[in-house]
């Protein structure tokens, strides 16, 4: 899936990583843990760059989860307005983590990124769980295909003026078990109003779902 890996010395808690794929270079931040078998991939929305919801949720959780034995790969889309290209980016990240010895992966995506991680999970059995935050509904029809190997957590604010919480309800209704839907009253698209609750919910969910002994 990727041709080569480039990187720079460690910065803060992560290593800057470049994945050279046939489609182009995918820039990542890798929160590496020696000998772990578990990792999570984090992607933002259509805004691209190092987009993160809920008041800097991604970098905070990436660091916190290291103490739970879960590595992290933040991934920057090459083209954050193109769904299929973004799915390829996530699949490249998955391949990289597998080459690092990772055997169980979580995918987390916000907004547009929710559809991206659902599609990627449908193509990669190494994915144990998917978490979406304020997901769009377009491009999520493959959600029913992930149930054989993957659980699903959907989070959405009921005052989302960008993507209605009906989008997550739609995805939830199409998904098979195991699944969970959490709606936050008065929270908007970025879930900034409930950042603390979102942090706690996702951390607890990943710690539970990434148990390597869990059988579907």
mmCIF file of C-alpha atoms in Angstrom:
data_model
loop_
_atom_site.group_PDB
_atom_site.id
_atom_site.type_symbol
_atom_site.label_atom_id
_atom_site.label_comp_id
_atom_site.label_asym_id
_atom_site.label_seq_id
_atom_site.Cartn_x
_atom_site.Cartn_y
_atom_site.Cartn_z
ATOM 1 C CA UNK A 1 0.000 0.000 0.000
ATOM 2 C CA UNK A 2 2.897 2.382 0.678
ATOM 3 C CA UNK A 3 6.240 2.456 -1.094
ATOM 4 C CA UNK A 4 8.547 4.002 1.448
ATOM 5 C CA UNK A 5 8.626 5.705 4.823
ATOM 6 C CA UNK A 6 10.438 8.901 5.612
ATOM 7 C CA UNK A 7 10.583 10.723 8.891
ATOM 8 C CA UNK A 8 12.324 13.182 11.126
ATOM 9 C CA UNK A 9 13.577 12.991 14.712
ATOM 10 C CA UNK A 10 10.950 12.714 17.413
ATOM 11 C CA UNK A 11 9.108 15.931 18.256
ATOM 12 C CA UNK A 12 7.256 16.193 21.559
ATOM 13 C CA UNK A 13 5.422 12.840 21.892
ATOM 14 C CA UNK A 14 5.416 11.863 18.223
ATOM 15 C CA UNK A 15 7.614 11.155 15.223
ATOM 16 C CA UNK A 16 6.813 12.999 11.961
ATOM 17 C CA UNK A 17 6.287 10.289 9.331
ATOM 18 C CA UNK A 18 5.920 10.486 5.553
ATOM 19 C CA UNK A 19 4.291 7.572 3.744
ATOM 20 C CA UNK A 20 5.201 7.552 0.050
ATOM 21 C CA UNK A 21 2.281 5.934 -1.769
ATOM 22 C CA UNK A 22 1.514 5.574 -5.493
ATOM 23 C CA UNK A 23 -0.988 8.416 -5.036
ATOM 24 C CA UNK A 24 1.419 10.764 -3.257
ATOM 25 C CA UNK A 25 2.948 11.426 0.154
ATOM 26 C CA UNK A 26 0.786 11.055 3.263
ATOM 27 C CA UNK A 27 2.016 13.082 6.238
ATOM 28 C CA UNK A 28 1.533 11.539 9.682
ATOM 29 C CA UNK A 29 2.415 12.016 13.322
ATOM 30 C CA UNK A 30 3.280 8.700 14.975
ATOM 31 C CA UNK A 31 2.975 8.287 18.747
ATOM 32 C CA UNK A 32 5.035 5.124 18.891
ATOM 33 C CA UNK A 33 5.109 2.610 21.739
ATOM 34 C CA UNK A 34 7.701 -0.136 21.816
ATOM 35 C CA UNK A 35 6.287 -3.673 21.467
ATOM 36 C CA UNK A 36 2.613 -2.683 21.555
ATOM 37 C CA UNK A 37 0.148 -4.546 19.334
ATOM 38 C CA UNK A 38 -2.565 -1.875 19.477
ATOM 39 C CA UNK A 39 -2.869 1.474 17.723
ATOM 40 C CA UNK A 40 -5.420 4.082 16.687
ATOM 41 C CA UNK A 41 -5.554 6.207 13.533
ATOM 42 C CA UNK A 42 -7.035 9.717 13.871
ATOM 43 C CA UNK A 43 -8.361 11.804 10.970
ATOM 44 C CA UNK A 44 -10.125 15.124 10.773
ATOM 45 C CA UNK A 45 -12.676 16.504 8.352
ATOM 46 C CA UNK A 46 -12.886 18.340 5.087
ATOM 47 C CA UNK A 47 -10.777 21.190 6.462
ATOM 48 C CA UNK A 48 -7.670 19.025 6.159
ATOM 49 C CA UNK A 49 -4.345 19.750 7.831
ATOM 50 C CA UNK A 50 -4.156 18.505 11.459
ATOM 51 C CA UNK A 51 -7.874 19.116 12.001
ATOM 52 C CA UNK A 52 -9.194 17.988 15.390
ATOM 53 C CA UNK A 53 -12.574 18.445 17.102
ATOM 54 C CA UNK A 54 -13.440 18.989 20.762
ATOM 55 C CA UNK A 55 -10.802 21.520 21.814
ATOM 56 C CA UNK A 56 -7.687 19.687 20.679
ATOM 57 C CA UNK A 57 -9.077 16.215 21.419
ATOM 58 C CA UNK A 58 -6.778 14.272 19.110
ATOM 59 C CA UNK A 59 -3.326 15.275 20.373
ATOM 60 C CA UNK A 60 -4.502 15.056 23.985
ATOM 61 C CA UNK A 61 -5.949 11.567 23.560
ATOM 62 C CA UNK A 62 -2.981 10.382 21.518
ATOM 63 C CA UNK A 63 -0.727 11.178 24.458
ATOM 64 C CA UNK A 64 -3.116 9.890 27.138
ATOM 65 C CA UNK A 65 -3.665 6.560 25.389
ATOM 66 C CA UNK A 66 0.059 5.863 25.346
ATOM 67 C CA UNK A 67 -0.245 5.094 29.062
ATOM 68 C CA UNK A 68 -2.972 2.572 28.145
ATOM 69 C CA UNK A 69 -0.613 0.821 25.723
ATOM 70 C CA UNK A 70 -2.316 2.176 22.585
ATOM 71 C CA UNK A 71 -0.078 3.837 19.991
ATOM 72 C CA UNK A 72 -1.455 6.517 17.692
ATOM 73 C CA UNK A 73 -1.079 7.704 14.115
ATOM 74 C CA UNK A 74 -2.522 11.108 13.260
ATOM 75 C CA UNK A 75 -2.965 11.312 9.513
ATOM 76 C CA UNK A 76 -3.271 14.328 7.226
ATOM 77 C CA UNK A 77 -5.331 13.761 4.073
ATOM 78 C CA UNK A 78 -3.632 14.496 0.762
ATOM 79 C CA UNK A 79 -6.966 15.769 -0.598
ATOM 80 C CA UNK A 80 -9.495 16.333 2.166
ATOM 81 C CA UNK A 81 -12.360 16.932 -0.268
ATOM 82 C CA UNK A 82 -12.032 13.572 -2.080
ATOM 83 C CA UNK A 83 -13.570 10.637 -0.261
ATOM 84 C CA UNK A 84 -11.929 7.729 -2.071
ATOM 85 C CA UNK A 85 -8.478 9.340 -2.037
ATOM 86 C CA UNK A 86 -8.828 9.883 1.709
ATOM 87 C CA UNK A 87 -9.822 6.241 2.214
ATOM 88 C CA UNK A 88 -6.611 5.247 0.415
ATOM 89 C CA UNK A 89 -4.664 7.472 2.813
ATOM 90 C CA UNK A 90 -6.119 5.654 5.815
ATOM 91 C CA UNK A 91 -5.465 2.262 4.229
ATOM 92 C CA UNK A 92 -1.832 3.324 3.747
ATOM 93 C CA UNK A 93 -1.709 4.199 7.450
ATOM 94 C CA UNK A 94 -3.141 0.796 8.317
ATOM 95 C CA UNK A 95 -0.521 -0.956 6.190
ATOM 96 C CA UNK A 96 2.237 1.034 7.857
ATOM 97 C CA UNK A 97 1.010 0.092 11.338
ATOM 98 C CA UNK A 98 0.740 -3.575 10.362
ATOM 99 C CA UNK A 99 4.366 -3.463 9.226
ATOM 100 C CA UNK A 100 5.164 -2.015 12.654
ATOM 101 C CA UNK A 101 3.720 -5.168 14.236
ATOM 102 C CA UNK A 102 0.314 -3.739 15.120
ATOM 103 C CA UNK A 103 -2.424 -6.386 15.233
ATOM 104 C CA UNK A 104 -5.455 -4.391 16.405
ATOM 105 C CA UNK A 105 -6.381 -0.943 15.082
ATOM 106 C CA UNK A 106 -9.011 1.644 15.955
ATOM 107 C CA UNK A 107 -10.096 4.291 13.433
ATOM 108 C CA UNK A 108 -11.418 7.661 14.589
ATOM 109 C CA UNK A 109 -12.826 10.296 12.222
ATOM 110 C CA UNK A 110 -14.603 13.640 12.531
ATOM 111 C CA UNK A 111 -17.258 14.898 10.103
ATOM 112 C CA UNK A 112 -16.167 13.926 6.548
ATOM 113 C CA UNK A 113 -13.583 11.717 8.253
ATOM 114 C CA UNK A 114 -16.365 9.589 9.711
ATOM 115 C CA UNK A 115 -17.302 8.292 6.269
ATOM 116 C CA UNK A 116 -13.618 7.792 5.474
ATOM 117 C CA UNK A 117 -12.926 5.565 8.469
ATOM 118 C CA UNK A 118 -16.103 3.537 7.960
ATOM 119 C CA UNK A 119 -15.104 2.761 4.372
ATOM 120 C CA UNK A 120 -11.540 1.942 5.396
ATOM 121 C CA UNK A 121 -12.737 -0.372 8.178
ATOM 122 C CA UNK A 122 -14.895 -2.283 5.701
ATOM 123 C CA UNK A 123 -11.704 -3.116 3.772
ATOM 124 C CA UNK A 124 -9.400 -3.982 6.688
ATOM 125 C CA UNK A 125 -10.138 -6.788 9.119
ATOM 126 C CA UNK A 126 -7.349 -5.636 11.441
ATOM 127 C CA UNK A 127 -9.669 -2.787 12.509
ATOM 128 C CA UNK A 128 -11.287 -3.599 15.854
ATOM 129 C CA UNK A 129 -13.420 -0.499 16.351
ATOM 130 C CA UNK A 130 -14.517 2.682 14.585
ATOM 131 C CA UNK A 131 -15.380 5.950 16.327
ATOM 132 C CA UNK A 132 -17.083 8.770 14.448
ATOM 133 C CA UNK A 133 -17.632 12.307 15.695
ATOM 134 C CA UNK A 134 -20.385 14.324 13.982
ATOM 135 C CA UNK A 135 -20.154 12.111 10.913
ATOM 136 C CA UNK A 136 -21.713 12.795 7.564
ATOM 137 C CA UNK A 137 -24.067 10.133 6.231
ATOM 138 C CA UNK A 138 -22.884 10.241 2.610
ATOM 139 C CA UNK A 139 -20.392 7.478 1.915
ATOM 140 C CA UNK A 140 -21.275 5.378 4.972
ATOM 141 C CA UNK A 141 -23.380 2.647 3.342
ATOM 142 C CA UNK A 142 -20.626 0.082 3.909
ATOM 143 C CA UNK A 143 -21.124 0.377 7.678
ATOM 144 C CA UNK A 144 -23.081 -2.891 7.816
ATOM 145 C CA UNK A 145 -20.032 -4.730 6.435
ATOM 146 C CA UNK A 146 -17.802 -3.968 9.430
ATOM 147 C CA UNK A 147 -19.795 -5.847 12.069
ATOM 148 C CA UNK A 148 -18.015 -9.173 11.537
ATOM 149 C CA UNK A 149 -14.775 -7.787 12.970
ATOM 150 C CA UNK A 150 -15.438 -4.289 14.234
ATOM 151 C CA UNK A 151 -17.546 -2.344 16.745
ATOM 152 C CA UNK A 152 -18.918 1.164 16.171
ATOM 153 C CA UNK A 153 -19.284 4.228 18.394
ATOM 154 C CA UNK A 154 -21.039 7.318 17.028
ATOM 155 C CA UNK A 155 -20.931 10.689 18.834
ATOM 156 C CA UNK A 156 -22.935 13.728 17.707
ATOM 157 C CA UNK A 157 -24.207 17.049 19.060
ATOM 158 C CA UNK A 158 -27.922 17.721 18.727
ATOM 159 C CA UNK A 159 -27.253 21.402 17.875
ATOM 160 C CA UNK A 160 -24.914 20.604 14.997
ATOM 161 C CA UNK A 161 -25.641 23.218 12.304
ATOM 162 C CA UNK A 162 -23.202 21.674 9.795
ATOM 163 C CA UNK A 163 -24.288 18.019 9.821
ATOM 164 C CA UNK A 164 -27.499 17.176 11.643
ATOM 165 C CA UNK A 165 -27.390 14.486 14.313
ATOM 166 C CA UNK A 166 -29.818 12.678 12.016
ATOM 167 C CA UNK A 167 -26.707 11.686 10.049
ATOM 168 C CA UNK A 168 -25.374 9.629 12.962
ATOM 169 C CA UNK A 169 -28.854 8.233 13.604
ATOM 170 C CA UNK A 170 -28.964 7.118 9.967
ATOM 171 C CA UNK A 171 -25.587 5.393 10.224
ATOM 172 C CA UNK A 172 -26.525 3.790 13.546
ATOM 173 C CA UNK A 173 -29.745 2.361 12.077
ATOM 174 C CA UNK A 174 -27.860 0.827 9.142
ATOM 175 C CA UNK A 175 -25.092 -0.602 11.307
ATOM 176 C CA UNK A 176 -25.205 -4.027 12.936
ATOM 177 C CA UNK A 177 -24.206 -4.834 16.499
ATOM 178 C CA UNK A 178 -21.930 -4.155 18.306
ATOM 179 C CA UNK A 179 -22.736 -0.438 18.128
ATOM 180 C CA UNK A 180 -23.452 2.568 20.339
ATOM 181 C CA UNK A 181 -24.851 6.040 19.657
ATOM 182 C CA UNK A 182 -24.220 8.973 22.029
ATOM 183 C CA UNK A 183 -26.015 12.292 21.440
ATOM 184 C CA UNK A 184 -24.943 15.432 23.295
ATOM 185 C CA UNK A 185 -27.693 18.026 23.869
ATOM 186 C CA UNK A 186 -26.711 21.594 22.938
ATOM 187 C CA UNK A 187 -23.357 20.555 21.428
ATOM 188 C CA UNK A 188 -22.346 21.794 17.977
ATOM 189 C CA UNK A 189 -20.375 20.287 15.110
ATOM 190 C CA UNK A 190 -16.989 20.522 16.797
ATOM 191 C CA UNK A 191 -18.301 19.129 20.108
ATOM 192 C CA UNK A 192 -16.304 21.817 21.921
ATOM 193 C CA UNK A 193 -19.072 22.249 24.489
ATOM 194 C CA UNK A 194 -18.654 18.649 25.691
ATOM 195 C CA UNK A 195 -14.935 18.172 25.040
ATOM 196 C CA UNK A 196 -14.289 16.645 28.466
ATOM 197 C CA UNK A 197 -17.117 14.136 28.149
ATOM 198 C CA UNK A 198 -16.052 13.181 24.635
ATOM 199 C CA UNK A 199 -12.484 12.631 25.816
ATOM 200 C CA UNK A 200 -13.598 10.331 28.632
ATOM 201 C CA UNK A 201 -16.060 8.414 26.455
ATOM 202 C CA UNK A 202 -13.587 7.708 23.659
ATOM 203 C CA UNK A 203 -10.740 6.796 25.982
ATOM 204 C CA UNK A 204 -12.912 4.325 27.902
ATOM 205 C CA UNK A 205 -14.339 2.890 24.672
ATOM 206 C CA UNK A 206 -10.929 2.328 23.072
ATOM 207 C CA UNK A 207 -9.469 0.769 26.204
ATOM 208 C CA UNK A 208 -12.363 -1.706 26.287
ATOM 209 C CA UNK A 209 -12.691 -2.431 22.581
ATOM 210 C CA UNK A 210 -8.991 -2.873 21.885
ATOM 211 C CA UNK A 211 -8.750 -5.857 24.202
ATOM 212 C CA UNK A 212 -6.894 -8.382 22.071
ATOM 213 C CA UNK A 213 -8.836 -11.265 23.555
ATOM 214 C CA UNK A 214 -12.153 -9.830 22.392
ATOM 215 C CA UNK A 215 -13.916 -12.126 19.909
ATOM 216 C CA UNK A 216 -16.626 -11.092 17.442
#
